[in-house]
Amino acid sequence: MSAAAFVRPLRLLLGGCMLAVLTLGLYMAGPWNGAAGLYDHLGLAAMLGWALLPYALLGLLARRFSLAADARVYQGGALLLALGGLWAYADAALGHPDAQGGLVFVFAPLVQCTGLLVLLALCLLLRLVARARAGAAADQAPSRGGKR
């Protein structure tokens, strides 16, 4: 099975994670519990957008790393970042709810975006190494033209 075949399942998983994060965010915020004004809803939308940003970036970059030698590394890292973030949100909302649980919506995306930068650097480094090896192998291969 080619690496490109894993792009669609990865994107479906990321979409499910986005839906779960959105649901947990709305559950924790409880905008239906009181009289919230327009600015409260705008703040909630901005916070949920920030929480969904790493998942959207992982999904957008999935095709970029679908055919290269670094595809498995990207897919494994994306899976780790997505499920790790989802675990953090679920633990804050359902596992150990307290007054500071909402801070996970500030710091989890920050950690996920930092992890995404590290993952991108690793994938680009692997891609450069693969190109250097391919170039070295092409330079050492005998030519088919023969002597003139």
PDB file of C-alpha atoms in Angstrom, residues 31-143:
ATOM      1  CA  PRO A  31     -22.393  29.126  26.361  1.00  0.00           C
ATOM      2  CA  TRP A  32     -26.008  28.102  26.912  1.00  0.00           C
ATOM      3  CA  ASN A  33     -25.723  28.324  30.734  1.00  0.00           C
ATOM      4  CA  GLY A  34     -25.943  32.090  31.094  1.00  0.00           C
ATOM      5  CA  ALA A  35     -26.535  35.342  29.367  1.00  0.00           C
ATOM      6  CA  ALA A  36     -23.503  35.691  27.122  1.00  0.00           C
ATOM      7  CA  GLY A  37     -23.023  38.707  24.929  1.00  0.00           C
ATOM      8  CA  LEU A  38     -21.604  39.045  21.459  1.00  0.00           C
ATOM      9  CA  TYR A  39     -18.051  39.528  22.694  1.00  0.00           C
ATOM     10  CA  ASP A  40     -18.265  36.371  24.770  1.00  0.00           C
ATOM     11  CA  HIS A  41     -19.245  34.374  21.706  1.00  0.00           C
ATOM     12  CA  LEU A  42     -16.520  36.007  19.614  1.00  0.00           C
ATOM     13  CA  GLY A  43     -13.954  35.143  22.276  1.00  0.00           C
ATOM     14  CA  LEU A  44     -15.204  31.563  22.365  1.00  0.00           C
ATOM     15  CA  ALA A  45     -14.998  31.341  18.572  1.00  0.00           C
ATOM     16  CA  ALA A  46     -11.442  32.707  18.604  1.00  0.00           C
ATOM     17  CA  MET A  47     -10.380  30.265  21.326  1.00  0.00           C
ATOM     18  CA  LEU A  48     -11.917  27.304  19.500  1.00  0.00           C
ATOM     19  CA  GLY A  49     -10.291  28.443  16.259  1.00  0.00           C
ATOM     20  CA  TRP A  50      -6.928  28.511  18.039  1.00  0.00           C
ATOM     21  CA  ALA A  51      -7.607  25.012  19.417  1.00  0.00           C
ATOM     22  CA  LEU A  52      -8.473  23.664  15.947  1.00  0.00           C
ATOM     23  CA  LEU A  53      -5.499  25.283  14.179  1.00  0.00           C
ATOM     24  CA  PRO A  54      -2.967  22.451  14.734  1.00  0.00           C
ATOM     25  CA  TYR A  55      -5.405  19.856  13.396  1.00  0.00           C
ATOM     26  CA  ALA A  56      -6.107  21.951  10.301  1.00  0.00           C
ATOM     27  CA  LEU A  57      -2.376  22.439   9.657  1.00  0.00           C
ATOM     28  CA  LEU A  58      -1.696  18.720  10.080  1.00  0.00           C
ATOM     29  CA  GLY A  59      -4.448  17.948   7.578  1.00  0.00           C
ATOM     30  CA  LEU A  60      -3.222  20.505   5.050  1.00  0.00           C
ATOM     31  CA  LEU A  61       0.355  19.240   5.223  1.00  0.00           C
ATOM     32  CA  ALA A  62      -0.642  15.573   4.936  1.00  0.00           C
ATOM     33  CA  ARG A  63      -0.558  15.611   1.132  1.00  0.00           C
ATOM     34  CA  ARG A  64       2.778  17.432   1.079  1.00  0.00           C
ATOM     35  CA  PHE A  65       4.396  14.466   2.804  1.00  0.00           C
ATOM     36  CA  SER A  66       2.414  11.674   1.169  1.00  0.00           C
ATOM     37  CA  LEU A  67       4.790  10.402  -1.519  1.00  0.00           C
ATOM     38  CA  ALA A  68       8.264  11.059  -0.168  1.00  0.00           C
ATOM     39  CA  ALA A  69      10.554   8.938   1.965  1.00  0.00           C
ATOM     40  CA  ASP A  70       9.443  10.888   5.029  1.00  0.00           C
ATOM     41  CA  ALA A  71       5.746   9.991   4.708  1.00  0.00           C
ATOM     42  CA  ARG A  72       5.683   7.399   7.496  1.00  0.00           C
ATOM     43  CA  VAL A  73       7.485   9.732   9.884  1.00  0.00           C
ATOM     44  CA  TYR A  74       5.012  12.531   9.154  1.00  0.00           C
ATOM     45  CA  GLN A  75       2.009  10.250   9.505  1.00  0.00           C
ATOM     46  CA  GLY A  76       3.253   8.822  12.788  1.00  0.00           C
ATOM     47  CA  GLY A  77       4.074  12.258  14.161  1.00  0.00           C
ATOM     48  CA  ALA A  78       0.722  13.662  13.040  1.00  0.00           C
ATOM     49  CA  LEU A  79      -1.062  10.764  14.703  1.00  0.00           C
ATOM     50  CA  LEU A  80       0.898  11.314  17.919  1.00  0.00           C
ATOM     51  CA  LEU A  81       0.227  15.072  17.938  1.00  0.00           C
ATOM     52  CA  ALA A  82      -3.474  14.702  17.142  1.00  0.00           C
ATOM     53  CA  LEU A  83      -4.248  11.974  19.655  1.00  0.00           C
ATOM     54  CA  GLY A  84      -2.031  13.542  22.326  1.00  0.00           C
ATOM     55  CA  GLY A  85      -3.869  16.837  22.002  1.00  0.00           C
ATOM     56  CA  LEU A  86      -7.230  15.108  22.064  1.00  0.00           C
ATOM     57  CA  TRP A  87      -6.195  13.256  25.224  1.00  0.00           C
ATOM     58  CA  ALA A  88      -5.230  16.563  26.871  1.00  0.00           C
ATOM     59  CA  TYR A  89      -8.608  18.114  26.031  1.00  0.00           C
ATOM     60  CA  ALA A  90     -10.575  15.064  27.143  1.00  0.00           C
ATOM     61  CA  ASP A  91      -8.593  14.800  30.373  1.00  0.00           C
ATOM     62  CA  ALA A  92      -9.206  18.459  31.193  1.00  0.00           C
ATOM     63  CA  ALA A  93     -12.907  18.282  30.369  1.00  0.00           C
ATOM     64  CA  LEU A  94     -13.879  14.852  31.635  1.00  0.00           C
ATOM     65  CA  GLY A  95     -11.030  13.319  33.599  1.00  0.00           C
ATOM     66  CA  HIS A  96     -10.000  16.059  36.018  1.00  0.00           C
ATOM     67  CA  PRO A  97     -12.362  19.019  35.642  1.00  0.00           C
ATOM     68  CA  ASP A  98     -11.407  22.089  37.628  1.00  0.00           C
ATOM     69  CA  ALA A  99     -11.425  25.860  37.298  1.00  0.00           C
ATOM     70  CA  GLN A 100      -8.115  25.967  35.405  1.00  0.00           C
ATOM     71  CA  GLY A 101      -9.112  23.281  32.900  1.00  0.00           C
ATOM     72  CA  GLY A 102      -9.838  25.896  30.261  1.00  0.00           C
ATOM     73  CA  LEU A 103      -6.131  26.734  30.083  1.00  0.00           C
ATOM     74  CA  VAL A 104      -5.681  23.585  28.035  1.00  0.00           C
ATOM     75  CA  PHE A 105      -7.266  25.514  25.152  1.00  0.00           C
ATOM     76  CA  VAL A 106      -4.403  28.004  25.349  1.00  0.00           C
ATOM     77  CA  PHE A 107      -1.422  25.745  25.911  1.00  0.00           C
ATOM     78  CA  ALA A 108      -2.299  22.508  24.076  1.00  0.00           C
ATOM     79  CA  PRO A 109      -2.380  24.216  20.642  1.00  0.00           C
ATOM     80  CA  LEU A 110       0.890  25.945  21.493  1.00  0.00           C
ATOM     81  CA  VAL A 111       2.521  22.603  22.323  1.00  0.00           C
ATOM     82  CA  GLN A 112       0.973  20.985  19.240  1.00  0.00           C
ATOM     83  CA  CYS A 113       2.219  23.749  16.928  1.00  0.00           C
ATOM     84  CA  THR A 114       5.695  23.476  18.451  1.00  0.00           C
ATOM     85  CA  GLY A 115       5.586  19.721  17.920  1.00  0.00           C
ATOM     86  CA  LEU A 116       4.454  20.322  14.340  1.00  0.00           C
ATOM     87  CA  LEU A 117       7.463  22.569  13.719  1.00  0.00           C
ATOM     88  CA  VAL A 118       9.788  19.880  15.085  1.00  0.00           C
ATOM     89  CA  LEU A 119       8.032  17.267  12.934  1.00  0.00           C
ATOM     90  CA  LEU A 120       8.375  19.436   9.825  1.00  0.00           C
ATOM     91  CA  ALA A 121      12.077  19.999  10.501  1.00  0.00           C
ATOM     92  CA  LEU A 122      12.608  16.257  10.926  1.00  0.00           C
ATOM     93  CA  CYS A 123      10.694  15.439   7.729  1.00  0.00           C
ATOM     94  CA  LEU A 124      12.578  18.049   5.706  1.00  0.00           C
ATOM     95  CA  LEU A 125      15.874  16.745   7.082  1.00  0.00           C
ATOM     96  CA  LEU A 126      14.911  13.200   6.067  1.00  0.00           C
ATOM     97  CA  ARG A 127      13.946  14.448   2.624  1.00  0.00           C
ATOM     98  CA  LEU A 128      17.322  16.189   2.190  1.00  0.00           C
ATOM     99  CA  VAL A 129      19.166  13.038   3.259  1.00  0.00           C
ATOM    100  CA  ALA A 130      17.143  10.930   0.814  1.00  0.00           C
ATOM    101  CA  ARG A 131      17.890  13.345  -2.035  1.00  0.00           C
ATOM    102  CA  ALA A 132      21.588  13.384  -1.177  1.00  0.00           C
ATOM    103  CA  ARG A 133      21.682   9.577  -1.177  1.00  0.00           C
ATOM    104  CA  ALA A 134      19.836   9.437  -4.495  1.00  0.00           C
ATOM    105  CA  GLY A 135      22.229  11.985  -5.986  1.00  0.00           C
ATOM    106  CA  ALA A 136      25.255  10.072  -4.724  1.00  0.00           C
ATOM    107  CA  ALA A 137      23.889   6.812  -6.119  1.00  0.00           C
ATOM    108  CA  ALA A 138      23.230   8.447  -9.488  1.00  0.00           C
ATOM    109  CA  ASP A 139      26.778   9.835  -9.599  1.00  0.00           C
ATOM    110  CA  GLN A 140      28.294   6.418  -8.897  1.00  0.00           C
ATOM    111  CA  ALA A 141      26.180   4.523 -11.415  1.00  0.00           C
ATOM    112  CA  PRO A 142      27.997   3.637 -14.646  1.00  0.00           C
ATOM    113  CA  SER A 143      26.872   5.485 -17.725  1.00  0.00           C
TER     114      SER A 143
END
